Amino acid sequence: AQKITQTQPGMFVQEKEAVTLDCTYDTSDPSYGLFWYKQPSSGEMIFLIYQGSYDQQNATEGRYSLNFQKARKSANLVISASQLGDSAMYFCAMREGRGFQKLVFGTGTRLLVSP
Amino acid sequence: DARVTQTPRDKVTEMGQEVTMRCQPILGHNTVFWYRQTMMQGLELLAYFRNRAPLDDSGMPKDRFSAEMPDATLATLKIQPSEPRDSAVYFCASGQGQGPYNEQFFGPGTRLTVL
């Protein structure tokens, strides 16, 4: 079974609009962390935001926020006021508390921001 | 600005040749990960070190791949002999601490092309 599911292969948004990238996860471990990474065309993986399973509030980092719905096992990334530079691949990932710190990645969503 | 560095950034080689990729983790980080990214498989974990000791290399083809950490500032991934199916981007990442709450910082990747 997929641990991390990103159902949107591609998303389009206009500049200055907000966009939500979906991510659902599967784990039976009560202790886990959820991460979002951005991969621009240059190829590097850039850490964006983190949400812990015990965190009471949704994580926010500048224009990025994570809509964490624990009961639904979803961790959607919200980008507000999109910019052209936000065009990239976005990966959701999870690390479970048991065992070692392996990050399991989703298949990614390609976001295109148009002027 | 601490970063994970990787060399070379690009490598083109012929089938059968030995390839060595190097990674310098962020100073003070005690965990190092090697990932491989392809269009077909996405991001896959190849090997993982904690405090220079290999903890898991189950994702690595054992007959041709080897990963080592000769010291705390250098991790290597070697392929011998290389094959066209090894063509991919290889990422090194480093992190610190235990449990799910620690982010991994990725290097810029080595783009390997085996002809």
mmCIF file of C-alpha atoms in Angstrom:
data_model
loop_
_atom_site.group_PDB
_atom_site.id
_atom_site.type_symbol
_atom_site.label_atom_id
_atom_site.label_comp_id
_atom_site.label_asym_id
_atom_site.label_seq_id
_atom_site.Cartn_x
_atom_site.Cartn_y
_atom_site.Cartn_z
ATOM 1 C CA ALA A 1 0.000 0.000 0.000
ATOM 2 C CA GLN A 2 1.176 3.503 -0.780
ATOM 3 C CA LYS A 3 2.337 5.336 2.288
ATOM 4 C CA ILE A 4 2.079 8.761 0.670
ATOM 5 C CA THR A 5 -0.414 9.556 -2.074
ATOM 6 C CA GLN A 6 -0.397 12.658 -4.199
ATOM 7 C CA THR A 7 -3.317 12.398 -6.590
ATOM 8 C CA GLN A 8 -2.639 15.528 -8.646
ATOM 9 C CA PRO A 9 0.057 14.940 -11.259
ATOM 10 C CA GLY A 10 -0.245 18.585 -12.349
ATOM 11 C CA MET A 11 -1.845 21.780 -11.135
ATOM 12 C CA PHE A 12 -2.249 25.185 -12.735
ATOM 13 C CA VAL A 13 -2.715 28.456 -10.909
ATOM 14 C CA GLN A 14 -2.614 32.098 -11.822
ATOM 15 C CA GLU A 15 -0.147 34.418 -10.245
ATOM 16 C CA LYS A 16 -1.339 35.902 -6.923
ATOM 17 C CA GLU A 17 -3.934 33.177 -6.466
ATOM 18 C CA ALA A 18 -3.812 30.537 -3.722
ATOM 19 C CA VAL A 19 -3.395 26.844 -4.562
ATOM 20 C CA THR A 20 -3.772 23.644 -2.557
ATOM 21 C CA LEU A 21 -1.664 20.578 -3.270
ATOM 22 C CA ASP A 22 -3.128 17.378 -1.903
ATOM 23 C CA CYS A 23 -1.359 14.730 0.144
ATOM 24 C CA THR A 24 -2.776 11.768 2.013
ATOM 25 C CA TYR A 25 -0.763 9.338 4.065
ATOM 26 C CA ASP A 26 -1.086 5.947 5.627
ATOM 27 C CA THR A 27 0.457 4.941 8.928
ATOM 28 C CA SER A 28 -0.486 3.129 12.097
ATOM 29 C CA ASP A 29 2.292 4.794 14.074
ATOM 30 C CA PRO A 30 1.015 7.565 16.370
ATOM 31 C CA SER A 31 4.333 9.386 16.046
ATOM 32 C CA TYR A 32 5.217 10.674 12.613
ATOM 33 C CA GLY A 33 6.296 13.751 10.729
ATOM 34 C CA LEU A 34 5.058 15.134 7.445
ATOM 35 C CA PHE A 35 7.199 17.196 5.123
ATOM 36 C CA TRP A 36 6.846 19.116 1.916
ATOM 37 C CA TYR A 37 9.736 19.642 -0.469
ATOM 38 C CA LYS A 38 9.950 21.768 -3.596
ATOM 39 C CA GLN A 39 12.021 20.695 -6.583
ATOM 40 C CA PRO A 40 12.474 23.436 -9.187
ATOM 41 C CA SER A 41 13.709 22.698 -12.682
ATOM 42 C CA SER A 42 17.282 23.112 -11.448
ATOM 43 C CA GLY A 43 16.809 19.839 -9.576
ATOM 44 C CA GLU A 44 17.611 20.571 -5.952
ATOM 45 C CA MET A 45 15.229 19.489 -3.216
ATOM 46 C CA ILE A 46 14.204 22.404 -1.028
ATOM 47 C CA PHE A 47 12.569 21.830 2.338
ATOM 48 C CA LEU A 48 9.420 23.921 2.732
ATOM 49 C CA ILE A 49 7.438 22.962 5.798
ATOM 50 C CA TYR A 50 7.042 20.326 8.483
ATOM 51 C CA GLN A 51 4.096 19.064 10.553
ATOM 52 C CA GLY A 52 4.416 16.714 13.502
ATOM 53 C CA SER A 53 1.669 14.270 14.346
ATOM 54 C CA TYR A 54 1.312 15.721 17.831
ATOM 55 C CA ASP A 55 1.310 19.341 16.758
ATOM 56 C CA GLN A 56 -1.913 21.043 17.766
ATOM 57 C CA GLN A 57 -1.714 23.801 15.207
ATOM 58 C CA ASN A 58 -1.219 23.734 11.482
ATOM 59 C CA ALA A 59 2.309 24.602 10.441
ATOM 60 C CA THR A 60 2.972 27.847 8.583
ATOM 61 C CA GLU A 61 6.117 29.167 6.913
ATOM 62 C CA GLY A 62 5.645 32.455 5.116
ATOM 63 C CA ARG A 63 3.345 31.849 2.163
ATOM 64 C CA TYR A 64 3.241 28.115 2.867
ATOM 65 C CA SER A 65 0.800 26.520 5.257
ATOM 66 C CA LEU A 66 -0.038 22.930 5.903
ATOM 67 C CA ASN A 67 -3.698 21.953 6.249
ATOM 68 C CA PHE A 68 -3.307 19.014 8.616
ATOM 69 C CA GLN A 69 -6.400 16.876 9.082
ATOM 70 C CA LYS A 70 -5.308 13.988 11.238
ATOM 71 C CA ALA A 71 -8.559 12.037 11.190
ATOM 72 C CA ARG A 72 -8.571 12.127 7.403
ATOM 73 C CA LYS A 73 -4.833 11.465 7.236
ATOM 74 C CA SER A 74 -4.300 14.388 4.951
ATOM 75 C CA ALA A 75 -1.562 17.009 4.926
ATOM 76 C CA ASN A 76 -2.311 19.406 2.103
ATOM 77 C CA LEU A 77 0.082 22.206 1.223
ATOM 78 C CA VAL A 78 -1.462 25.629 0.696
ATOM 79 C CA ILE A 79 0.539 28.235 -1.174
ATOM 80 C CA SER A 80 -0.928 31.694 -0.886
ATOM 81 C CA ALA A 81 -0.333 34.510 -3.355
ATOM 82 C CA SER A 82 1.392 32.273 -5.926
ATOM 83 C CA GLN A 83 4.461 33.619 -7.694
ATOM 84 C CA LEU A 84 6.008 32.599 -10.991
ATOM 85 C CA GLY A 85 8.945 31.197 -9.058
ATOM 86 C CA ASP A 86 6.637 28.710 -7.361
ATOM 87 C CA SER A 87 6.486 26.692 -10.594
ATOM 88 C CA ALA A 88 8.119 23.404 -9.626
ATOM 89 C CA MET A 89 7.533 19.824 -8.539
ATOM 90 C CA TYR A 90 6.240 19.468 -5.010
ATOM 91 C CA PHE A 91 6.768 16.325 -2.971
ATOM 92 C CA CYS A 92 4.997 15.275 0.186
ATOM 93 C CA ALA A 93 6.953 12.949 2.469
ATOM 94 C CA MET A 94 6.487 11.181 5.768
ATOM 95 C CA ARG A 95 8.797 9.826 8.417
ATOM 96 C CA GLU A 96 7.390 7.370 10.950
ATOM 97 C CA GLY A 97 8.582 7.232 14.532
ATOM 98 C CA ARG A 98 9.419 3.544 14.593
ATOM 99 C CA GLY A 99 12.718 2.375 13.207
ATOM 100 C CA PHE A 100 15.140 4.658 11.487
ATOM 101 C CA GLN A 101 14.472 7.993 9.931
ATOM 102 C CA LYS A 102 13.497 6.936 6.463
ATOM 103 C CA LEU A 103 11.582 9.535 4.483
ATOM 104 C CA VAL A 104 8.927 8.060 2.198
ATOM 105 C CA PHE A 105 8.025 10.314 -0.702
ATOM 106 C CA GLY A 106 4.921 10.703 -2.795
ATOM 107 C CA THR A 107 5.063 10.826 -6.574
ATOM 108 C CA GLY A 108 4.888 14.597 -6.651
ATOM 109 C CA THR A 109 2.684 17.295 -8.132
ATOM 110 C CA ARG A 110 3.908 19.622 -10.858
ATOM 111 C CA LEU A 111 2.700 23.161 -10.258
ATOM 112 C CA LEU A 112 2.646 25.707 -13.047
ATOM 113 C CA VAL A 113 2.034 29.340 -12.178
ATOM 114 C CA SER A 114 0.909 31.503 -15.068
ATOM 115 C CA PRO A 115 1.113 35.310 -15.305
ATOM 116 C CA ASP B 1 24.786 29.123 5.190
ATOM 117 C CA ALA B 2 25.412 25.407 5.802
ATOM 118 C CA ARG B 3 24.683 23.150 2.852
ATOM 119 C CA VAL B 4 25.157 19.590 1.747
ATOM 120 C CA THR B 5 27.608 19.467 -1.124
ATOM 121 C CA GLN B 6 27.864 16.789 -3.778
ATOM 122 C CA THR B 7 30.412 16.116 -6.466
ATOM 123 C CA PRO B 8 30.356 15.761 -9.351
ATOM 124 C CA ARG B 9 27.197 17.594 -10.336
ATOM 125 C CA ASP B 10 27.059 15.810 -13.671
ATOM 126 C CA LYS B 11 28.691 12.600 -14.786
ATOM 127 C CA VAL B 12 28.534 10.918 -18.173
ATOM 128 C CA THR B 13 30.211 7.549 -18.432
ATOM 129 C CA GLU B 14 30.181 4.413 -20.483
ATOM 130 C CA MET B 15 28.661 1.150 -19.426
ATOM 131 C CA GLY B 16 31.055 -0.932 -17.379
ATOM 132 C CA GLN B 17 32.968 1.990 -15.922
ATOM 133 C CA GLU B 18 33.276 2.677 -12.210
ATOM 134 C CA VAL B 19 31.463 5.732 -10.887
ATOM 135 C CA THR B 20 32.118 7.363 -7.525
ATOM 136 C CA MET B 21 29.855 10.068 -6.142
ATOM 137 C CA ARG B 22 30.838 12.107 -3.099
ATOM 138 C CA CYS B 23 28.862 13.959 -0.490
ATOM 139 C CA GLN B 24 29.871 16.306 2.287
ATOM 140 C CA PRO B 25 27.100 16.470 4.901
ATOM 141 C CA ILE B 26 26.386 19.547 6.948
ATOM 142 C CA LEU B 27 28.870 19.828 9.781
ATOM 143 C CA GLY B 28 27.449 18.337 12.952
ATOM 144 C CA HIS B 29 24.797 16.229 11.246
ATOM 145 C CA ASN B 30 24.955 12.605 12.303
ATOM 146 C CA THR B 31 22.757 10.997 9.648
ATOM 147 C CA VAL B 32 23.429 10.699 5.939
ATOM 148 C CA PHE B 33 21.088 9.339 3.300
ATOM 149 C CA TRP B 34 21.552 8.412 -0.353
ATOM 150 C CA TYR B 35 18.517 8.664 -2.626
ATOM 151 C CA ARG B 36 18.048 7.953 -6.295
ATOM 152 C CA GLN B 37 15.475 9.756 -8.412
ATOM 153 C CA THR B 38 14.164 8.484 -11.737
ATOM 154 C CA MET B 39 11.075 9.296 -13.737
ATOM 155 C CA MET B 40 9.783 5.754 -13.360
ATOM 156 C CA GLN B 41 10.503 5.080 -9.680
ATOM 157 C CA GLY B 42 10.491 8.546 -8.204
ATOM 158 C CA LEU B 43 12.656 9.037 -5.107
ATOM 159 C CA GLU B 44 14.057 5.845 -3.632
ATOM 160 C CA LEU B 45 16.197 5.473 -0.534
ATOM 161 C CA LEU B 46 19.381 3.556 -1.314
ATOM 162 C CA ALA B 47 21.317 3.675 1.951
ATOM 163 C CA TYR B 48 21.377 5.324 5.331
ATOM 164 C CA PHE B 49 24.158 6.030 7.844
ATOM 165 C CA ARG B 50 23.982 7.146 11.411
ATOM 166 C CA ASN B 51 27.176 8.241 13.137
ATOM 167 C CA ARG B 52 29.039 6.862 10.090
ATOM 168 C CA ALA B 53 27.687 3.343 10.606
ATOM 169 C CA PRO B 54 25.574 1.895 7.809
ATOM 170 C CA LEU B 55 22.112 1.147 9.173
ATOM 171 C CA ASP B 56 20.195 0.176 6.084
ATOM 172 C CA ASP B 57 21.235 -0.383 2.506
ATOM 173 C CA SER B 58 18.384 -2.652 1.509
ATOM 174 C CA GLY B 59 17.420 -0.318 -1.304
ATOM 175 C CA MET B 60 20.750 -0.719 -3.005
ATOM 176 C CA PRO B 61 21.640 -3.334 -5.655
ATOM 177 C CA LYS B 62 24.285 -5.187 -3.661
ATOM 178 C CA ASP B 63 26.222 -6.625 -6.522
ATOM 179 C CA ARG B 64 27.280 -3.326 -8.006
ATOM 180 C CA PHE B 65 26.589 -0.552 -5.495
ATOM 181 C CA SER B 66 28.484 0.254 -2.338
ATOM 182 C CA ALA B 67 28.178 3.130 0.122
ATOM 183 C CA GLU B 68 30.692 4.184 2.737
ATOM 184 C CA MET B 69 31.485 6.975 5.171
ATOM 185 C CA PRO B 70 35.258 7.023 5.588
ATOM 186 C CA ASP B 71 34.908 9.978 7.951
ATOM 187 C CA ALA B 72 32.236 12.308 9.306
ATOM 188 C CA THR B 73 32.740 14.810 6.506
ATOM 189 C CA LEU B 74 32.587 12.446 3.539
ATOM 190 C CA ALA B 75 30.098 9.903 2.242
ATOM 191 C CA THR B 76 30.658 8.007 -0.995
ATOM 192 C CA LEU B 77 28.432 6.014 -3.304
ATOM 193 C CA LYS B 78 30.175 3.785 -5.780
ATOM 194 C CA ILE B 79 28.815 1.871 -8.749
ATOM 195 C CA GLN B 80 30.995 -0.790 -10.310
ATOM 196 C CA PRO B 81 30.317 -1.709 -13.037
ATOM 197 C CA SER B 82 27.812 0.914 -14.125
ATOM 198 C CA GLU B 83 24.877 0.076 -16.386
ATOM 199 C CA PRO B 84 22.517 2.281 -18.452
ATOM 200 C CA ARG B 85 19.687 1.563 -16.002
ATOM 201 C CA ASP B 86 21.717 3.340 -13.311
ATOM 202 C CA SER B 87 21.147 6.646 -15.106
ATOM 203 C CA ALA B 88 19.395 8.853 -12.562
ATOM 204 C CA VAL B 89 19.902 11.779 -10.224
ATOM 205 C CA TYR B 90 21.552 10.711 -6.983
ATOM 206 C CA PHE B 91 20.857 12.846 -3.934
ATOM 207 C CA CYS B 92 22.670 12.914 -0.656
ATOM 208 C CA ALA B 93 20.851 14.302 2.385
ATOM 209 C CA SER B 94 21.931 14.870 5.955
ATOM 210 C CA GLY B 95 20.090 15.367 9.222
ATOM 211 C CA GLN B 96 20.541 15.390 12.935
ATOM 212 C CA GLY B 97 18.890 13.711 15.882
ATOM 213 C CA GLN B 98 16.366 10.952 16.161
ATOM 214 C CA GLY B 99 12.671 10.432 15.709
ATOM 215 C CA PRO B 100 10.329 11.811 13.084
ATOM 216 C CA TYR B 101 10.777 15.460 13.871
ATOM 217 C CA ASN B 102 14.026 16.202 12.120
ATOM 218 C CA GLU B 103 14.187 17.485 8.582
ATOM 219 C CA GLN B 104 16.653 16.242 6.027
ATOM 220 C CA PHE B 105 18.684 18.708 4.025
ATOM 221 C CA PHE B 106 19.364 17.645 0.477
ATOM 222 C CA GLY B 107 22.406 18.270 -1.642
ATOM 223 C CA PRO B 108 22.101 19.500 -5.245
ATOM 224 C CA GLY B 109 22.338 15.971 -6.633
ATOM 225 C CA THR B 110 24.615 14.201 -9.102
ATOM 226 C CA ARG B 111 23.068 13.620 -12.503
ATOM 227 C CA LEU B 112 24.497 10.325 -13.793
ATOM 228 C CA THR B 113 24.184 9.247 -17.403
ATOM 229 C CA VAL B 114 25.481 5.815 -18.334
ATOM 230 C CA LEU B 115 25.767 5.292 -22.075
#
